[in-house]
Coordinates of C-alpha atoms and ligand atoms in Angstrom, one line a residue:
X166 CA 0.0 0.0 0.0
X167 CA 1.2 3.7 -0.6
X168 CA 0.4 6.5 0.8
X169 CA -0.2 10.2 0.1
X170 CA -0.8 13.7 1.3
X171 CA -4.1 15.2 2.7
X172 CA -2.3 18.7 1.0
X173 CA -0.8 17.2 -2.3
X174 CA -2.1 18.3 -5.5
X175 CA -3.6 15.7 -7.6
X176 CA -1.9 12.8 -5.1
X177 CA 1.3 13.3 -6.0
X178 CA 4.2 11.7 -4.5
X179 CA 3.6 8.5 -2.3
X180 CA 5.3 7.2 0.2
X181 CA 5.7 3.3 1.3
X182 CA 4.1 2.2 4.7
X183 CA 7.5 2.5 6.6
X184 CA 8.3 5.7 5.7
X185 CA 4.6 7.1 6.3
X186 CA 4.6 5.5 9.8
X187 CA 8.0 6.8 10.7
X188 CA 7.6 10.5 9.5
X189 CA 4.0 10.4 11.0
X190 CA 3.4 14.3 9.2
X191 CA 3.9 14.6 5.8
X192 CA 6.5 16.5 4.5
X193 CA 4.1 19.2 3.3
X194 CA 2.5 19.6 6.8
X195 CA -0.3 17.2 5.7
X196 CA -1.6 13.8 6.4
X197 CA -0.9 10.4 5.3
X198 CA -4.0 8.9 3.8
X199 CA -4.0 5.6 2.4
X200 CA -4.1 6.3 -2.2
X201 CA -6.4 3.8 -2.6
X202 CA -8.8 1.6 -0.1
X203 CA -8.5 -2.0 0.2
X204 CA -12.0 -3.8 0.0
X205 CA -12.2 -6.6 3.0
X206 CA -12.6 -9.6 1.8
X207 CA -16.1 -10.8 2.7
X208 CA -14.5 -14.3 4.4
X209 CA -12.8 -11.9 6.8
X210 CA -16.0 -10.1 8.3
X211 CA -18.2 -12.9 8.6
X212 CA -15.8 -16.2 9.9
X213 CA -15.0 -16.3 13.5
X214 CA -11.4 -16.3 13.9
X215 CA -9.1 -15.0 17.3
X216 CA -9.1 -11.0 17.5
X217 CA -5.6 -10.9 16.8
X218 CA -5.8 -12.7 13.6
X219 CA -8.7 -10.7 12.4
X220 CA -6.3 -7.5 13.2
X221 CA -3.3 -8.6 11.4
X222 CA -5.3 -9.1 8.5
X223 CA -6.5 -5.7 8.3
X224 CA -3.3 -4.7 8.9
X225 CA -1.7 -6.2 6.2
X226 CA -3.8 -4.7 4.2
X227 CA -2.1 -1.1 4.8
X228 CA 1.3 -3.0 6.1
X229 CA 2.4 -5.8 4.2
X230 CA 5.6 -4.4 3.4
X231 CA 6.3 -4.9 6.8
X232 CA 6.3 -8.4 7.2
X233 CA 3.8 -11.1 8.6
X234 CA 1.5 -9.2 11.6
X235 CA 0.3 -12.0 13.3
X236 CA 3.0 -12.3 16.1
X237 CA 2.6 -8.7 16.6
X238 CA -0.9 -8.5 17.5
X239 CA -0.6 -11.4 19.1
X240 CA 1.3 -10.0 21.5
X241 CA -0.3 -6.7 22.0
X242 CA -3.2 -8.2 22.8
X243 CA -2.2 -10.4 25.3
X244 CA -1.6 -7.4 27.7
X245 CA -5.3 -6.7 27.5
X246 CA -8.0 -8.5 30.3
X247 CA -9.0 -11.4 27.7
X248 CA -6.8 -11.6 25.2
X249 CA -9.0 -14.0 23.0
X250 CA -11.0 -11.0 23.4
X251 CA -9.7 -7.9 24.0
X252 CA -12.9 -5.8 23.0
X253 CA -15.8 -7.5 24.5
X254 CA -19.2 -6.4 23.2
X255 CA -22.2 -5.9 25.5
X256 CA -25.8 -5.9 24.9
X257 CA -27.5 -2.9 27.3
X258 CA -31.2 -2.8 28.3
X259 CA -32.0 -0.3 25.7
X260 CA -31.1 -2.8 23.0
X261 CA -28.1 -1.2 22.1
X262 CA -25.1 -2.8 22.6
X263 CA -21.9 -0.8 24.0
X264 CA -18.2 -2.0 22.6
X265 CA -15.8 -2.1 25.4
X266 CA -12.4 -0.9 24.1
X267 CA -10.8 0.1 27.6
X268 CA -9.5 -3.4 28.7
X269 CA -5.6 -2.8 28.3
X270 CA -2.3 -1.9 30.2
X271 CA -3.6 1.9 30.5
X272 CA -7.1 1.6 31.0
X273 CA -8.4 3.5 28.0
X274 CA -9.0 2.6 24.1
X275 CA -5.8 4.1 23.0
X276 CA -4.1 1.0 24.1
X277 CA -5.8 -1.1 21.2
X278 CA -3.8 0.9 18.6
X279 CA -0.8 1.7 20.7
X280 CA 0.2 -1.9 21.9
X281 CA 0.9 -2.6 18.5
X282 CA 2.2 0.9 16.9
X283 CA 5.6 0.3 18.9
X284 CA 6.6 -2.8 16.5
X285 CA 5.2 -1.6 13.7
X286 CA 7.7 1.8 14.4
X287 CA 10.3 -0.6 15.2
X288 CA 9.9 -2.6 12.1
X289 CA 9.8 1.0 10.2
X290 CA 12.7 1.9 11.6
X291 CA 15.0 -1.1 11.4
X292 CA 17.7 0.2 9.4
X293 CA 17.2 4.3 10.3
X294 CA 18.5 4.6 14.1
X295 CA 17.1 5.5 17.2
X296 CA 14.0 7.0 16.9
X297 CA 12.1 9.8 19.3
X298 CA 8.5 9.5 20.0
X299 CA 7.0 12.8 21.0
X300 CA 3.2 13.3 21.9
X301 CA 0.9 15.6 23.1
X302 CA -2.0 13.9 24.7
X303 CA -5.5 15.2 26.0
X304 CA -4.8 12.7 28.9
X305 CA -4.9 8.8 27.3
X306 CA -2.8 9.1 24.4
X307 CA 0.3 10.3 26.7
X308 CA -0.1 7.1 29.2
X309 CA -0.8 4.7 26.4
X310 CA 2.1 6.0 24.4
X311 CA 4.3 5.4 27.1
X312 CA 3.0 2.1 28.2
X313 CA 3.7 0.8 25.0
X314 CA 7.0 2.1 23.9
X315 CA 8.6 2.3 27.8
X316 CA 11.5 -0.1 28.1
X317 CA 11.2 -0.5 24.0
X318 CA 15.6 -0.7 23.0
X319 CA 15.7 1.8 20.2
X320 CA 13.5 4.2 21.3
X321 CA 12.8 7.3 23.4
X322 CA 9.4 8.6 24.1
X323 CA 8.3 12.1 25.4
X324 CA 5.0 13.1 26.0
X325 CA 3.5 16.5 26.9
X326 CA 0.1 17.1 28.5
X327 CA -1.8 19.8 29.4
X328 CA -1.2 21.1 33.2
X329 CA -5.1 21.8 34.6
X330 CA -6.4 19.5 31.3
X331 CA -6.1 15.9 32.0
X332 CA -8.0 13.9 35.3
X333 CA -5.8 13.8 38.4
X334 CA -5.5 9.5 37.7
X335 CA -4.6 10.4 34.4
X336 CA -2.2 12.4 35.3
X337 CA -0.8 10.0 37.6
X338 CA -0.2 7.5 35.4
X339 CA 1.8 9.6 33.7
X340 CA 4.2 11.3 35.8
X341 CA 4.8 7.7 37.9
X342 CA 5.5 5.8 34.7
X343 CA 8.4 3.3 34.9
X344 CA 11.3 2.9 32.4
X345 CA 14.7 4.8 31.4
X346 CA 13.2 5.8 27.8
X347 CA 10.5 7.9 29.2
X348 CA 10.0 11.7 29.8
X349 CA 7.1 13.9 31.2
X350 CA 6.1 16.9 31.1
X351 CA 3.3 19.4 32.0
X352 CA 2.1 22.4 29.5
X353 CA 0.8 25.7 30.9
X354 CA -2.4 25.8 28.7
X355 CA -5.3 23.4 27.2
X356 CA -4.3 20.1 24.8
X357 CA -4.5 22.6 21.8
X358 CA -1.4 24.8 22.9
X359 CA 0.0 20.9 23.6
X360 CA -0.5 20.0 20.1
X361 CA 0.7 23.0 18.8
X362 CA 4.0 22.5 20.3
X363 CA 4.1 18.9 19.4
X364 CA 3.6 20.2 15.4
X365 CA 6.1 23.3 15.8
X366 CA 8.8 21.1 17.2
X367 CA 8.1 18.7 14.4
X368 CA 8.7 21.3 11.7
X369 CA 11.4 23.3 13.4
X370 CA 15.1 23.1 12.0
X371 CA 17.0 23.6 14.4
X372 CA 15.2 21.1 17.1
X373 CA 15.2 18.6 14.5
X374 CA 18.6 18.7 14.0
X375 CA 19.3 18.9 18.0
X376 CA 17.6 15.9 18.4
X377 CA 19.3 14.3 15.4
X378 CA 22.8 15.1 17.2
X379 CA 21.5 13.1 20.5
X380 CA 21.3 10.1 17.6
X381 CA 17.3 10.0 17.0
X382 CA 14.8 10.6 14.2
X383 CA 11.6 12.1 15.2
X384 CA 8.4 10.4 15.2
X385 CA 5.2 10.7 16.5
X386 CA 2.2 8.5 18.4
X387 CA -0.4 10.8 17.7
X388 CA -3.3 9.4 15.8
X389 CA -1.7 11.8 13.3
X390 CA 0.1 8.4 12.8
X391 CA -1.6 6.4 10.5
X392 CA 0.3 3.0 12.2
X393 CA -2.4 4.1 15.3
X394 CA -5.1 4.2 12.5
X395 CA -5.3 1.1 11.0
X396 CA -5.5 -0.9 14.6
X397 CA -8.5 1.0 15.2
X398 CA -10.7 -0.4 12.2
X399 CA -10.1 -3.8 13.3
X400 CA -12.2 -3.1 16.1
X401 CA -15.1 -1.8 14.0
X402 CA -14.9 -5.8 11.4
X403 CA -14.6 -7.4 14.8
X404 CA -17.8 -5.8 16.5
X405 CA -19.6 -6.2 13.3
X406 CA -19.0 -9.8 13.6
X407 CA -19.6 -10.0 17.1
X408 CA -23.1 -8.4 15.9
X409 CA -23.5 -11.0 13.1
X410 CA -22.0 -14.2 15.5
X411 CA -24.7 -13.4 18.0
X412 CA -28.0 -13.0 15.4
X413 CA -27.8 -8.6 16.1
X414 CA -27.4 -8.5 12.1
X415 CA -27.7 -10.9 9.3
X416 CA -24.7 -10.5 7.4
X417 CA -24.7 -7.5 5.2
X418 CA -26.9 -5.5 7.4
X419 CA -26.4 -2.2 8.7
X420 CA -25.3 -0.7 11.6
X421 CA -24.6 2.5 13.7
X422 CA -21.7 3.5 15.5
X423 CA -21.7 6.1 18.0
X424 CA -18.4 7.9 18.4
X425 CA -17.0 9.9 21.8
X426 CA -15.4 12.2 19.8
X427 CA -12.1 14.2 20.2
X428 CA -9.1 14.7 17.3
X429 CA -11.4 12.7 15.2
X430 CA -9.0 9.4 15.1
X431 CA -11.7 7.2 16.3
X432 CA -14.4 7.3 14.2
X433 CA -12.3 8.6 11.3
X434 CA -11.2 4.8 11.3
X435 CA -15.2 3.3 11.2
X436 CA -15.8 5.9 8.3
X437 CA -12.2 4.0 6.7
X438 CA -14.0 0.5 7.6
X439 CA -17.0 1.3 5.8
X440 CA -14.5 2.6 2.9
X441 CA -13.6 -0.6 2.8
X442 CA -16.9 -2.2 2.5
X443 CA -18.0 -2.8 6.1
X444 CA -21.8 -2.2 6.3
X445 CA -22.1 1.0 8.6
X446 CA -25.2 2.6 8.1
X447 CA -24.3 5.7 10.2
X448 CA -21.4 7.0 12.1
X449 CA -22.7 9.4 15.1
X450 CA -20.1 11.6 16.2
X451 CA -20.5 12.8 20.3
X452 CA -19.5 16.0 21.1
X453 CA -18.9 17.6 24.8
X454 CA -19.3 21.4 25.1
X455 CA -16.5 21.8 23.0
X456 CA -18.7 21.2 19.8
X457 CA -16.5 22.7 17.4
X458 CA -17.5 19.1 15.4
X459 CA -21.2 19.4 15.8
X460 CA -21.3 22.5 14.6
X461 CA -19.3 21.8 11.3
X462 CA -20.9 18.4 10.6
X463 CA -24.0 20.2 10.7
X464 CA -23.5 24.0 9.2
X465 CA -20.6 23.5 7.6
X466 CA -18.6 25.9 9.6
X467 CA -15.6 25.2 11.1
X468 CA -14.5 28.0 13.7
X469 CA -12.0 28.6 16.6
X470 CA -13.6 31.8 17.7
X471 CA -14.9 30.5 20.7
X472 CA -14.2 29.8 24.1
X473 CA -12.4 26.2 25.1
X474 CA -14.3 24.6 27.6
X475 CA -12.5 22.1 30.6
X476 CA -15.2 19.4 30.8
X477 CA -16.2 15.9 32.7
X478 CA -14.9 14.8 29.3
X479 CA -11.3 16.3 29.6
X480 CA -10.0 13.7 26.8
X481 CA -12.6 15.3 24.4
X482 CA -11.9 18.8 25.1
X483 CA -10.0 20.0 21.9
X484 CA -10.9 22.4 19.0
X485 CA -8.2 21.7 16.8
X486 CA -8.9 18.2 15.7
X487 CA -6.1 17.0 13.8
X488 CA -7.9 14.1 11.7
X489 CA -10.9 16.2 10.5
X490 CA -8.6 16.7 7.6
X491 CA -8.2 13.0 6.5
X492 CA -12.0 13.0 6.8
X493 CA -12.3 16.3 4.1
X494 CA -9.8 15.0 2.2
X495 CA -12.2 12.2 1.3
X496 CA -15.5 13.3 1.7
X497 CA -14.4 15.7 -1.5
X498 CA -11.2 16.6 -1.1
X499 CA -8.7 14.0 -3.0
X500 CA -6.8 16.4 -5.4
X501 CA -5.1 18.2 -2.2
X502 CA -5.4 21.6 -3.4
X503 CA -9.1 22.4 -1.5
X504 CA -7.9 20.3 1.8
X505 CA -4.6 22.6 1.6
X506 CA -6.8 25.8 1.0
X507 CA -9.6 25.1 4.0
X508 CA -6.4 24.2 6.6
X509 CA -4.6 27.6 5.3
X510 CA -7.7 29.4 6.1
X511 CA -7.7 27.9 9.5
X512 CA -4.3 28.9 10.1
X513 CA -5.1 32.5 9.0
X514 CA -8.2 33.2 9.9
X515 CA -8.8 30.8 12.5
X516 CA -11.8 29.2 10.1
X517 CA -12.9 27.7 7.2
X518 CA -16.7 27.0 5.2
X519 CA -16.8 23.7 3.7
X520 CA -18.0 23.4 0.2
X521 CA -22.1 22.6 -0.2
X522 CA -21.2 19.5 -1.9
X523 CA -18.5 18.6 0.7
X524 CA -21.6 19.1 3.2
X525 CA -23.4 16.7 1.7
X526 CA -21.3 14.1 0.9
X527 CA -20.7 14.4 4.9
X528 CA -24.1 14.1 6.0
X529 CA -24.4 11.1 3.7
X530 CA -22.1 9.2 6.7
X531 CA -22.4 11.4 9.6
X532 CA -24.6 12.6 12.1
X533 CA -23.4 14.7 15.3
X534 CA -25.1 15.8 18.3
X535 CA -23.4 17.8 21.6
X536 CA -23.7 16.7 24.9
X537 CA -23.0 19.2 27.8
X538 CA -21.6 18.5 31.6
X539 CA -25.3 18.1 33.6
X540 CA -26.5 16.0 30.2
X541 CA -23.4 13.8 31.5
X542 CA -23.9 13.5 34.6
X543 CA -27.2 13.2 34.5
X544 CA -26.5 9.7 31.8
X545 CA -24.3 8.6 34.1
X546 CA -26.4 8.6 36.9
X547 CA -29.5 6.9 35.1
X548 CA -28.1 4.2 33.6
X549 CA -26.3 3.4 37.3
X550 CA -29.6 3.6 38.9
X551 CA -31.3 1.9 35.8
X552 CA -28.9 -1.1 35.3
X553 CA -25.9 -0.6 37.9
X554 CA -23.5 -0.1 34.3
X555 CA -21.0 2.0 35.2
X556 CA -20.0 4.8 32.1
X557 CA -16.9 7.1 31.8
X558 CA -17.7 10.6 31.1
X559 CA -17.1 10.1 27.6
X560 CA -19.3 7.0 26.8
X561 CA -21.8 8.9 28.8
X562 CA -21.7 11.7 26.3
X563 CA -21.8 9.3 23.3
X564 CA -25.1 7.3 24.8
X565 CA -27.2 10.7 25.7
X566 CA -26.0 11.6 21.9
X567 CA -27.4 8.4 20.3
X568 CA -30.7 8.7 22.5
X569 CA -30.7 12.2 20.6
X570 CA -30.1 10.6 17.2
X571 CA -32.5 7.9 17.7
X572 CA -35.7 10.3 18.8
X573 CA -35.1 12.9 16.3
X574 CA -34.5 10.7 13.4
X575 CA -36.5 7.7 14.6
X576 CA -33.2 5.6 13.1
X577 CA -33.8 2.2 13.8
X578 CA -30.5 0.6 12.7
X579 CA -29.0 -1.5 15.4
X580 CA -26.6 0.8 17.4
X581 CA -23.1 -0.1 18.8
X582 CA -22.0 2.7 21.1
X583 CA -17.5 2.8 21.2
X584 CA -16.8 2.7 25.2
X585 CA -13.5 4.8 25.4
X586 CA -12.5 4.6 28.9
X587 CA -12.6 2.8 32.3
X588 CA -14.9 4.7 34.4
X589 CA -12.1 4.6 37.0
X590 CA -9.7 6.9 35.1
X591 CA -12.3 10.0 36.3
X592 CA -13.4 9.5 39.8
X593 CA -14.3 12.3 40.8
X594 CA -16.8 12.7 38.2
X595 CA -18.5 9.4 38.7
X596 CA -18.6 10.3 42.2
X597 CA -20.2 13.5 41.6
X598 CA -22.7 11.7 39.1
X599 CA -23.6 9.6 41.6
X600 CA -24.8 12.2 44.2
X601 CA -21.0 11.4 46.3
X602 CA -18.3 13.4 48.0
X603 CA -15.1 13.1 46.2
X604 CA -11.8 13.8 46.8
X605 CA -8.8 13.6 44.9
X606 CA -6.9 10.6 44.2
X607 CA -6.5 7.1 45.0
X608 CA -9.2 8.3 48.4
X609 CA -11.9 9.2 45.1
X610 CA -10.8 5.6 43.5
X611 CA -11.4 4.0 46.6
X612 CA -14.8 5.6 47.3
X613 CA -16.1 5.2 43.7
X614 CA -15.3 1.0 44.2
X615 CA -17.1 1.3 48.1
X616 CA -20.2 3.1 46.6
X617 CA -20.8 1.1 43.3
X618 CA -19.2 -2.6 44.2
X619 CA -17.5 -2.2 41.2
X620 CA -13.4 -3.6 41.2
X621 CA -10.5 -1.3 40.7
X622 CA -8.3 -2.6 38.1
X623 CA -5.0 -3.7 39.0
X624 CA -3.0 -1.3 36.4
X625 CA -5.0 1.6 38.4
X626 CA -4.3 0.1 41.8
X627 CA -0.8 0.1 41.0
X628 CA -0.2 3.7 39.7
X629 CA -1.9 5.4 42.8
X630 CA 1.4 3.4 44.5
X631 CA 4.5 4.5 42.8
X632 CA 6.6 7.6 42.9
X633 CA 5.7 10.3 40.9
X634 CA 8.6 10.6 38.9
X635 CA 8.0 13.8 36.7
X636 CA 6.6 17.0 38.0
X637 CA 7.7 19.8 35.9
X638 CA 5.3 22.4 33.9
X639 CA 7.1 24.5 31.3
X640 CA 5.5 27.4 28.7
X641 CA 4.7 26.4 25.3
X642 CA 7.9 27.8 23.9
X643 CA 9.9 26.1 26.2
X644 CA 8.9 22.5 24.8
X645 CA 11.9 22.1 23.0
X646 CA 14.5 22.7 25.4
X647 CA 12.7 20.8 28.2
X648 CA 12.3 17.4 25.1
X649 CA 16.3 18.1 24.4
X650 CA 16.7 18.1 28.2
X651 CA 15.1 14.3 28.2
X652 CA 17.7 13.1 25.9
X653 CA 20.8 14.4 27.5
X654 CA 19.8 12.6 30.4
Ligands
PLP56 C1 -8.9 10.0 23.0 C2 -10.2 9.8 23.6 C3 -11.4 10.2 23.0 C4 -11.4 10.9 21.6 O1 -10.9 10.1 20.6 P1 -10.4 10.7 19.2 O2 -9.8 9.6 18.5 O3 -9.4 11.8 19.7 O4 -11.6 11.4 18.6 C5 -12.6 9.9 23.6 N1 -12.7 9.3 24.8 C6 -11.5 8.9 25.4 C7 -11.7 8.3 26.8 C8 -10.3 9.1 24.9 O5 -9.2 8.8 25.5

C-alpha cells in the first residue's frame, strides 16, 4: 500500500508504509491517507477467527511491506483483560449494545492501537537509528504512548500534557510511569497549545537537528500516525462480527456507530471501515461542550472563535482536531489543493466553510449531536440507577448523543455505542454523578469502588502506588528545550 498527502495536489508523491509510519506528518505539513482503499474480503468479516488474527489481516492490508502481523498483534493483545477477546461487546437494556475498548495496560482505548504501533515503528525503523517518539495527549494518548513504547531498545518517548487538562489519575499514570526511555512533562495551557508544540517542534530546523545530534529521528504516536489508524478499524470488522455471530445483524446489514469524539481518530477509522466495504449505516459523532464538530458536521462551519471549555470529558476537550482533515480530504477533497486551502484558512483566519457538496457528501455518513456536563452527569447517573452499568464521562456523552439521534431521526438501525474509557480513570466525576463526596486521588478511587461494588483494576491500583517521577510544567515555547533536556539525560 502507498500513501499520500491530505495537501498534495492531484496525489502526488507517495510514500511506502514504513516511511509514512515513521515520518507520521507529511513532508508538506499534511496527512498520510491511504491512495487507494482496500475492499475486506467478505471471508474476513463474517468467519469467527481470534481477534488478533482478524487484526493482522486488516493490517496487512495497509502494512504488508512490513512483514507477517500476526506475532505482533498477538502480543499486543495479550496485555489486555482477555486476550481472546480484547474488545468485549455488550448488549445494554436499551437494545443497544456498548463495545468495550478500555481493557488494556492503560485503561483506555488508546491502548488497542498503541500496543501494536511500537513494533510496527520498530519494524519502520529497522535500518534508520534510534527514533524519538514525542506526543501531546489530552490525557490517554500520553499514558498509552508510554506504556507501549517504555522499556522499547531503540526508542525514546516524550510526551507533553496539558497542566489543569487531563483527570488527576490520568495524570498520575503519567508522571509515575516506569522505564529509562520515558519523559514527562506538564504544559501551561489546554491540549491545543500541547499540540501546537508537538507540530512546531516537528517542523522546526534547528530542534530537529538537535535531536538528530543526540542520535534520533523524530516520530510521532499521535493518531496523526496512520500506524495508530489502522489498529482502530479492526475493532469496527470485529464488533460487526460479534453483531453477526450473535444473530444482532444478518450479514450485510447495517449498523450504527456512536463515536465519543475528540481529534477525530476514532471514528475517522469506522468511516475507513465502511470505505472498505464494512456495512455501517451511520457513524454518530458525540461531542462535549467543545462542539467545534457538531457545529461543522452540521453547518458546515468550522470555527475557533470560541471559548475552550475544561469538561467531565477532559480527553474530548480539543478544537483543533487533527484528523478532520483526513475526513475532508475524502469526503471531496482528493486532489489536495481544496484540503490545503480550507487548513490555510484555518491557520489565517482561525476558520474555514466547507463546500455545499462537501456538506453533503458528509451528511451522507455522519450525524453529530453535543452533549454538555449536567446532560453527563445526569447519563451517568440513570443508567447506574437503571442497570448498575457504570460509564466514563465520555461514553456517557456518546449514549445521551445516540438517544438524541434515535428520537429525532426515529433511526432504527442497530446501534453499537464505542466505550473509550474505564470509568475509573475519572473518579471524581463518577462520584459527583452519583450524588457522592469526592476527593482527589486514590481516596476518590477507593470511594467510587465502596459506593458502586464495582473492582478497581490492578494497572490503576498500581499507579496510585508508585513515585511520581515527573513533575515539571514548562511554557509552550519552552517544549523544546525541556524534550532536548530528556535526551541528555
Ligand atoms: C482520545 C479519547 C477520545 C477521543 O478520541 P479521538 O480519536 O481523539 O476522537 C474519547 N474518549 C476517550 C476516553 C479518549 O481517551
Amino acid at each position: 500500500m502507498r500513501f499520500i498527502s491530505t495537501r498534495a495536489p492531484g496525489g502526488a508523491g507517495t510514500a511506502g508504509a514504513a516511511e509514512t509510519i515513521r515520518q507520521g506528518l507529511a513532508p508538506d505539513g499534511g496527512l498520510y491517507v491511504p491512495e487507494t482503499f482496500p475492499r475486506l474480503p467478505e471471508e474476513w468479516i463474517f468467519a469467527e477467527m481470534p481477534y488478533a488474527q482478524r487484526a493482522a489481516r486488516v493490517l496487512s492490508l495497509f502494512f504488508s511491506e512490513l512483514g507477517e502481523l500476526e506475532p505482533v498483534t498477538r502480543e499486543a493483545y495479550a496485555r489486555f483483560d482477555d486476550p481472546a477477546c480484547p474488545a468485549p461487546l455488550v448488549r445494554e437494556p436499551e437494545g443497544w449494545h456498548t463495545l468495550e475498548l478500555f481493557h488494556g495496560p492503560t485503561r483506555a482505548f488508546k491502548d488497542m492501537a498503541l500496543q501494536v504501533l511500537p513494533d510496527l515503528m520498530l519494524r519502520a525503523c529497522e535500518a534508520e537509528g534510534k527514533v524519538c517518539i514525542l506526543t501531546a495527549t489530552s490525557g490517554d494518548t500520553g499514558k498509552a504512548a508510554l506504556e507501549g513504547f517504555a522499556g522499547r531498545g531503540g526508542t525514546f518517548v516524550i510526551v507533553f500534557y496539558p497542566k489543569d487538562g487531563t483527570s488527576s489519575i490520568q495524570e498520575r499514570q503519567m508522571t509515575t510511569q516506569q522505564g529509562d526511555n520515558v519523559g514527562v512533562c506538564a504544559v501551561e495551557g489546554n491540549f491545543d497549545d500541547a499540540q501546537t508544540g508537538v507540530k512546531r517542534l516537528f517542523s522546526d530546523k534547528a530542534f530537529r537537528e538537535a535531536v538528530a545530534r543526540r542520535g534520533y529521528s523524530l516520530s510521532a504516536a499521535n493518531s496523526i500516525n496512520i500506524g495508530r489508524l489502522a489498529p482502530q478499524i479492526a475493532y469496527y470488522v470485529h464488533a460487526y462480527a460479534e453483531m453477526v455471530r450473535l444473530g444482532e445483524v444478518k450479514p450485510g446489514g447495517e449498523v450504527n456507530f456512536c463515536v465519543p469524539t475528540g481529534n477525530f481518530g476514532n471514528i475517522l477509522a469506522g468511516l475507513y471501515a465502511r470505505k472498505m466495504g464494512l456495512p455501517v449505516k451511520r457513524l454518530i459523532c458525540a461531542s462535549n461542550r467543545n462542539r467545534v464538530l457538531t457545529d461543522v458536521l452540521t453547518t458546515g462551519r468550522y470555527s475557533l472563535e470560541r471559548e475552550f471549555y475544561l469538561t467531565h470529558s477532559p480527553s474530548m476537550d480539543i478544537l483543533v482536531s487533527s484528523n478532520f482533515e483526513r475526513a475532508i480530504h475524502l469526503m471531496g477533497g482528493s486532489d489536495g489543493s481544496l484540503t490545503r486551502s480550507l487548513m490555510e484558512n484555518l491557520n489565517h483566519d482561525r476558520s474555514f466553510v466547507l463546500p455545499e457538496s462537501v456538506i453533503s457528501t458528509f451528511r451522507e455518513y455522519f450525524s453529530a449531536y453535543t452533549c454538555d456536563d449536567t446532560e453527563t452527569l445526569n447519563e451517568i447517573q440513570e443508567s447506574y440507577n437503571a442497570s448498575g452499568r457504570l460509564f466514563d464521562p465520555h461514553t456517557a456523552v456518546a449514549r445521551k448523543c445516540l438517544r438524541d439521534h434515535q428520537n429525532k431521526t426515529g433511526d432504527a438501525a442497530p446501534a453499537i455505542v464505542l466505550a473509550t474509557a474505564d470509568p475509573f480513570k475519572f473518579p471524581e466525576a463518577m462520584l459527583r454523578a452519583l450524588g457522592k463526596e469526592a476527593s482527589p486521588g486514590a481516596d476518590s478511587l477507593r470511594a467510587l469502588s465502596e459506593a458502586t461494588g464495582h473492582p478497581i483494576s490492578e494497572q490503576l491500583r498500581r499507579v496510585m502506588e508508585l513515585p511520581v517521577r515527573f513533575d515539571r510544567t514548562v511554557k509552550p515555547d519552552a517544549m523544546g528545550a525541556a524534550a532536548l533536556g530528556f535526551l541528555k539525560d
